[in-house]
mmCIF file of C-alpha atoms in Angstrom:
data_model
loop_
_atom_site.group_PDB
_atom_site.id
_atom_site.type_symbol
_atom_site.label_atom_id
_atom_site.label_comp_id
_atom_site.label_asym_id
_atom_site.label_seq_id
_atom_site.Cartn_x
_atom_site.Cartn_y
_atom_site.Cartn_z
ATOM 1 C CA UNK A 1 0.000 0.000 0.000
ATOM 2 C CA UNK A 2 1.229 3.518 -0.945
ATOM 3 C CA UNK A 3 1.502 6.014 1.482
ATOM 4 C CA UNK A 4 2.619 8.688 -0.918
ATOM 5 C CA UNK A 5 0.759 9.241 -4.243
ATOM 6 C CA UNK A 6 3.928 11.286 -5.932
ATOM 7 C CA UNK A 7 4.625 14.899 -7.715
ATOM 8 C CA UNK A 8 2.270 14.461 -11.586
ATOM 9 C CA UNK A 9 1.392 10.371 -10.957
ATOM 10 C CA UNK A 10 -2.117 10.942 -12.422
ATOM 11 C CA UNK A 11 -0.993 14.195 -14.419
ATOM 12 C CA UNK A 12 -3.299 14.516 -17.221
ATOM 13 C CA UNK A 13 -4.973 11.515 -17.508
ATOM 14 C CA UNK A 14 -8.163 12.844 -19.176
ATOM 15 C CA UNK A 15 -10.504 10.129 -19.101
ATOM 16 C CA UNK A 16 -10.085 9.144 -15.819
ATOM 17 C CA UNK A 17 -13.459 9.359 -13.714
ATOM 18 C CA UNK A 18 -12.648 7.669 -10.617
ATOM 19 C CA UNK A 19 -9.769 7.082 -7.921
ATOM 20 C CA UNK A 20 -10.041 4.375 -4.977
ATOM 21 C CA UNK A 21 -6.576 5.448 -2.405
ATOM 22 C CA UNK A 22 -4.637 3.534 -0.785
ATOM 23 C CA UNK A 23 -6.557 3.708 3.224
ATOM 24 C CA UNK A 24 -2.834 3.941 4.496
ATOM 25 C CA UNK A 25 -1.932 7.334 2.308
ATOM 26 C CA UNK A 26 -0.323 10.190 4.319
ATOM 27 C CA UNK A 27 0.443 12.551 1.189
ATOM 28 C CA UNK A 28 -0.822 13.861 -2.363
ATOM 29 C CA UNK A 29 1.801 15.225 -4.109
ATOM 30 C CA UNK A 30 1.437 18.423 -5.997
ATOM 31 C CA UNK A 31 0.478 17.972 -9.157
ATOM 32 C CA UNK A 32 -0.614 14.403 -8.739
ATOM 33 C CA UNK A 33 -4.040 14.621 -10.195
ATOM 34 C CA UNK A 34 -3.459 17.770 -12.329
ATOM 35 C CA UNK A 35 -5.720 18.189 -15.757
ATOM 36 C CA UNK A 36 -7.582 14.953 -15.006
ATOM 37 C CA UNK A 37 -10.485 16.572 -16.160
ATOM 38 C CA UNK A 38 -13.220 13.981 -15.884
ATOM 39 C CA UNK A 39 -12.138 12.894 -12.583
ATOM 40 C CA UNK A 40 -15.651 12.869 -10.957
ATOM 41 C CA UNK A 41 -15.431 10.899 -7.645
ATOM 42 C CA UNK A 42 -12.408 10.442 -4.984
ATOM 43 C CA UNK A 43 -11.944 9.670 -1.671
ATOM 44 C CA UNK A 44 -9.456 10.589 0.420
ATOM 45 C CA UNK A 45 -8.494 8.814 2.949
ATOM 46 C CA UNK A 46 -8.823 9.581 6.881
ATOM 47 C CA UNK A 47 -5.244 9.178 6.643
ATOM 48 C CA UNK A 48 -4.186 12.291 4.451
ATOM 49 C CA UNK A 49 -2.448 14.684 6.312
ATOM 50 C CA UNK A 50 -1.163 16.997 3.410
ATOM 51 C CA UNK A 51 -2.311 17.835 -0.419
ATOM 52 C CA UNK A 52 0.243 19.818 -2.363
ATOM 53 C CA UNK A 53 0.453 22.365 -4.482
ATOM 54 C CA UNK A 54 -1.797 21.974 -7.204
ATOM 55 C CA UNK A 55 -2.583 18.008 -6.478
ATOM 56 C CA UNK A 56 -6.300 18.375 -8.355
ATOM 57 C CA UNK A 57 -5.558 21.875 -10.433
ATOM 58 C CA UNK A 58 -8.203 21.942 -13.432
ATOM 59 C CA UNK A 59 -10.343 18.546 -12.483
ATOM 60 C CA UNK A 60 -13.178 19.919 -14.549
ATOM 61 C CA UNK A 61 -15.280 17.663 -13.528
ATOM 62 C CA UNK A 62 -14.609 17.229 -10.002
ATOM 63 C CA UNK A 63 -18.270 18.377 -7.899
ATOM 64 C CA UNK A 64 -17.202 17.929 -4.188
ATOM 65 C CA UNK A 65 -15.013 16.912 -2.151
ATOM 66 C CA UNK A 66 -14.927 15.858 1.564
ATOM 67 C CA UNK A 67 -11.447 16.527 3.781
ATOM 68 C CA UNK A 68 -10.936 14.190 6.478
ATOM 69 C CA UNK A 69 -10.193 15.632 10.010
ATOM 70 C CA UNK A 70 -6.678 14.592 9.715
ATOM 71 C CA UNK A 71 -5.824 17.097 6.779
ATOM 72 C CA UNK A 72 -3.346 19.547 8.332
ATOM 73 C CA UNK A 73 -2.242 21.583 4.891
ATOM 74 C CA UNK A 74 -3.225 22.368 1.615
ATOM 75 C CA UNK A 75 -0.983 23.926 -0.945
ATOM 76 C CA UNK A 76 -1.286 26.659 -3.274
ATOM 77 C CA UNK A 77 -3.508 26.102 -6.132
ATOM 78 C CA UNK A 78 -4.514 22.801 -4.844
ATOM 79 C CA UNK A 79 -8.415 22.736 -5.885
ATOM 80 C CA UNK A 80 -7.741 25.688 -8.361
ATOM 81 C CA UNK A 81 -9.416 25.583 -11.981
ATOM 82 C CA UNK A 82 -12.383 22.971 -10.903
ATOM 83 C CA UNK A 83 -15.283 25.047 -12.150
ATOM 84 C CA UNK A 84 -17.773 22.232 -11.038
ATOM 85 C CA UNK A 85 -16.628 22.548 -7.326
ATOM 86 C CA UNK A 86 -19.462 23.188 -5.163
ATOM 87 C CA UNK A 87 -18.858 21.631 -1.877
ATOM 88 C CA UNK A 88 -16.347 21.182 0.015
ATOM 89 C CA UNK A 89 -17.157 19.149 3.652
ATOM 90 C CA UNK A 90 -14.113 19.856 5.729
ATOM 91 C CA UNK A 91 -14.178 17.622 8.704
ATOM 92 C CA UNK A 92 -11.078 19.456 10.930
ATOM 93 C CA UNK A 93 -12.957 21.850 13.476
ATOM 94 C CA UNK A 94 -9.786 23.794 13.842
ATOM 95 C CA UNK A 95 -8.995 25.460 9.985
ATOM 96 C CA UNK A 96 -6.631 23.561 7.431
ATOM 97 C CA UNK A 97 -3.621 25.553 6.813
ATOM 98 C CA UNK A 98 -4.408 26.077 3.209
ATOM 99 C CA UNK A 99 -3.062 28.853 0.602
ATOM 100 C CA UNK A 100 -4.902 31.938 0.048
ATOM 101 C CA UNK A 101 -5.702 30.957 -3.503
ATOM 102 C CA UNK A 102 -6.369 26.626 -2.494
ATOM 103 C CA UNK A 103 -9.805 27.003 -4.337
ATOM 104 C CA UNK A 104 -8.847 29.381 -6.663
ATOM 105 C CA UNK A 105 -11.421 29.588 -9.909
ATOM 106 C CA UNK A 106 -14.205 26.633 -8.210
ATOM 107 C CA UNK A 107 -17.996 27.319 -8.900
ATOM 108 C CA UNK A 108 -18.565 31.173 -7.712
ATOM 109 C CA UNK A 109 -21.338 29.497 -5.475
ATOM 110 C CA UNK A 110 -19.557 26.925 -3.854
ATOM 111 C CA UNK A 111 -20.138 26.077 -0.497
ATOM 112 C CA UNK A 112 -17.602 25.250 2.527
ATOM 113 C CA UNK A 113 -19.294 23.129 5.242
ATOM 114 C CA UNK A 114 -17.171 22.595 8.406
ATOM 115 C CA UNK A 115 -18.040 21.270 11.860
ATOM 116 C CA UNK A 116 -20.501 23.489 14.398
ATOM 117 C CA UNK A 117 -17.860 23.891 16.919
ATOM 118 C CA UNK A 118 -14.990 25.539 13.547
ATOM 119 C CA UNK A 119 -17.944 27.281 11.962
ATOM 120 C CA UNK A 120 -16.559 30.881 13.989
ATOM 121 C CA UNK A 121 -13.300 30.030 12.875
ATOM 122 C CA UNK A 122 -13.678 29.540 9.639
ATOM 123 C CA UNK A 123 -15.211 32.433 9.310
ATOM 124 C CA UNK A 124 -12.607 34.313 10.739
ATOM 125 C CA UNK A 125 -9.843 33.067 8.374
ATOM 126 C CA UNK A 126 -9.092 35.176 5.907
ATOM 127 C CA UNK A 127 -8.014 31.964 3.813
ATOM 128 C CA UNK A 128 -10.740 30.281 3.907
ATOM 129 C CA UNK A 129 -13.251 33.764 3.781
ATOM 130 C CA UNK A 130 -11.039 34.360 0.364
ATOM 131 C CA UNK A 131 -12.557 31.300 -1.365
ATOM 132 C CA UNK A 132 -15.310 30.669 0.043
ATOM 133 C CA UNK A 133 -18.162 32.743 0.663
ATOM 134 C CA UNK A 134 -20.566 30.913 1.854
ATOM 135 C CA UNK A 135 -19.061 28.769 4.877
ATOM 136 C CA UNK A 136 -22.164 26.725 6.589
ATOM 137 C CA UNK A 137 -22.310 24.264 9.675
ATOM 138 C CA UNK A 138 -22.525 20.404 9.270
ATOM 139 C CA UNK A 139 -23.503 18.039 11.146
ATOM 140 C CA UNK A 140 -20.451 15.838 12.001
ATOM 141 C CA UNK A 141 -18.472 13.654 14.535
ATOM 142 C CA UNK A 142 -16.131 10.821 15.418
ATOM 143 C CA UNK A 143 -17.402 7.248 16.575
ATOM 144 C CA UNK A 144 -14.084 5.589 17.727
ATOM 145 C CA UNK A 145 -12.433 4.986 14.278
ATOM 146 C CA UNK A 146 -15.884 5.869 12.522
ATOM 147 C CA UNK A 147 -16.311 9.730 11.176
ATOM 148 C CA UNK A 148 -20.183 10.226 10.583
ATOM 149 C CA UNK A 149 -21.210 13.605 8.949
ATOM 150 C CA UNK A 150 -25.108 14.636 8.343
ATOM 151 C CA UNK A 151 -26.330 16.735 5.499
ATOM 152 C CA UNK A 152 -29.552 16.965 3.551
ATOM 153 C CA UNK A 153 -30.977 13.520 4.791
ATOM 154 C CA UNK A 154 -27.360 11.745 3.676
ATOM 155 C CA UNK A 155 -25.691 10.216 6.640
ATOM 156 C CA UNK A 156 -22.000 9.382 5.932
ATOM 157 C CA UNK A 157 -19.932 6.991 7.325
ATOM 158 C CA UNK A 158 -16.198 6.823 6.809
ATOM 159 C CA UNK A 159 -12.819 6.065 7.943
ATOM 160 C CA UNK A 160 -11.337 3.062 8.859
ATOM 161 C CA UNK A 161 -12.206 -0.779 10.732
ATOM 162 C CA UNK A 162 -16.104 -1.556 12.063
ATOM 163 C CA UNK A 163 -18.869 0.172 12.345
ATOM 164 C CA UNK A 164 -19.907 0.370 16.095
ATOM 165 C CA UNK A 165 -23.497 1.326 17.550
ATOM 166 C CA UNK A 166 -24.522 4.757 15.527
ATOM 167 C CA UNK A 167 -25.080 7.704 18.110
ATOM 168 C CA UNK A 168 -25.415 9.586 14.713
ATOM 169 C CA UNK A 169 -28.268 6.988 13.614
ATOM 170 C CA UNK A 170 -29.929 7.744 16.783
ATOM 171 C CA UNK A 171 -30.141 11.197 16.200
ATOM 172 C CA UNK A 172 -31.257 11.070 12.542
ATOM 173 C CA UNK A 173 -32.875 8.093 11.452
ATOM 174 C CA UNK A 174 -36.355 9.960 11.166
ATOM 175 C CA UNK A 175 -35.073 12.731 8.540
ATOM 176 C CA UNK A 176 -31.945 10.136 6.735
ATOM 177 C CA UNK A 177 -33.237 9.342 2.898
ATOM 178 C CA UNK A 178 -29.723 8.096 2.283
ATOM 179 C CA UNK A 179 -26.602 6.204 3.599
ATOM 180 C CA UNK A 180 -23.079 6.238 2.724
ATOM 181 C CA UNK A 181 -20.100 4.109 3.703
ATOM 182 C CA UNK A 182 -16.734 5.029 2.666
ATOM 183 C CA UNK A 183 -14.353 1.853 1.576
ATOM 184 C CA UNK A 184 -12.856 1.650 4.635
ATOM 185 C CA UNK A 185 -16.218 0.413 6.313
ATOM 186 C CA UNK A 186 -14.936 -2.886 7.194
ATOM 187 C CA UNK A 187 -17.696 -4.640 8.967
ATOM 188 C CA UNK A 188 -21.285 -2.925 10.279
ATOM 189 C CA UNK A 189 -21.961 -4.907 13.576
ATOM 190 C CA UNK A 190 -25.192 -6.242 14.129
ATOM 191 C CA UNK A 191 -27.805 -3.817 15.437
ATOM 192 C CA UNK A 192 -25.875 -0.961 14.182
ATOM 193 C CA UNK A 193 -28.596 0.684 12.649
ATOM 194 C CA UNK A 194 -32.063 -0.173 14.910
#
C-alpha cells in the first residue's frame, strides 16, 4: 500500500473518472491529479495529512469533495481551476492551513461546510473567507475509528475498521433518505442501525 501518491502520478490523464486510495496514504503530491479533467469521484483517505500544491488543479469535472479531520495543509492552487466545485465538507474543526488561492477559480457558489464547533473560525480566516463565501455548519463527529457527517438527509460513514453502535443513527434516522459508507467500512456490527 502507498503512502505517498507522488509529484504528476495521475498528471493529465483525461478520461479518468474515478480514484479508490490507498486507506494507508499520508500525502498527495502536488500535481498528482493535475488536468484529469473527468475525474468525478475520490476519496481521500482519513489518513491524508497533506495535499500539495496543485494536487487536483483543473479537475473539470470534479463536484465535491470531503477533507478528512486529519488534513493539516493544503498547498497553493490545490483545488484551483475545478469550475464544477461546489462543496467542500471539511471535517477538521480547527482550519486547514491552506493557501490563500487553495480554491482558486471553483464554482462562484460553492459552499464550505465545516463542523458546528470551527464554523466561527472559519469564518474568521481570511483563507478560507477568500474562497469561500458561503461557509455553513454540518452536522459531524467521530465514533471511535468511525467519522459520521449529516447533510440533507445523507448520513455518511467513513474512515477506517467496524462500524460500532450509531449515536449519529440515533439522532437522525427519522429525517436520513440516504446512507453512505466510505471503503474503509470494514464490517457494520449487528444492530448498528435499529
Amino acid at each position: 500500500d502507498a503512502e505517498t501518491i507522488s509529484k504528476g502520478a495521475f498528471l493529465k490523464c483525461k478520461a479518468l473518472t474515478t480514484v479508490n486510495l490507498p486507506q494507508n496514504l499520508t500525502s498527495i503530491a502536488g500535481q498528482a491529479f493535475w488536468d484529469c479533467a473527468s475525474l468525478k469521484n475520490i476519496e481521500i483517505p482519513s489518513s491524508v495529512t497533506t495535499i500539495g500544491l496543485q494536487a487536483f488543479f483543473e479537475c473539470h469535472s470534479l463536484e465535491s469533495i470531503e477533507l478528512p479531520s486529519g488534513v493539516e495543509s493544503i498547498g497553493e492552487n490545490a483545488f484551483a481551476a475545478d469550475e464544477k466545485l461546489t462543496k467542500v465538507v471539511c471535517h477538521n474543526a480547527t482550519p486547514i492551513d491552506i493557501h490563500w488561492n487553495a480554491f482558486y477559480g471553483i464554482a462562484p457558489n460553492a459552499v464550505l461546510y465545516v463542523p458546528a464547533e470551527g464554523l466561527a473560525a472559519y469564518n474568521a480566516d481570511e483563507n478560507w473567507k477568500h474562497n469561500f463565501s458561503s461557509i455553513l455548519e454540518i452536522s459531524a463527529g467521530d465514533e471511535g475509528n468511525i467519522h459520521w457527517s449529516y447533510e440533507d438527509g445523507v448520513l455518511t460513514f467513513t474512515g477506517n475498521g467496524e462500524m460500532p453502535a450509531s449515536t449519529a443513527w440515533n439522532k437522525y434516522a427519522s429525517t436520513t433518505t440516504s446512507i453512505v459508507f466510505g471503503s474503509g467500512i470494514t464490517k457494520i456490527k449487528e444492530n448498528t442501525f435499529q
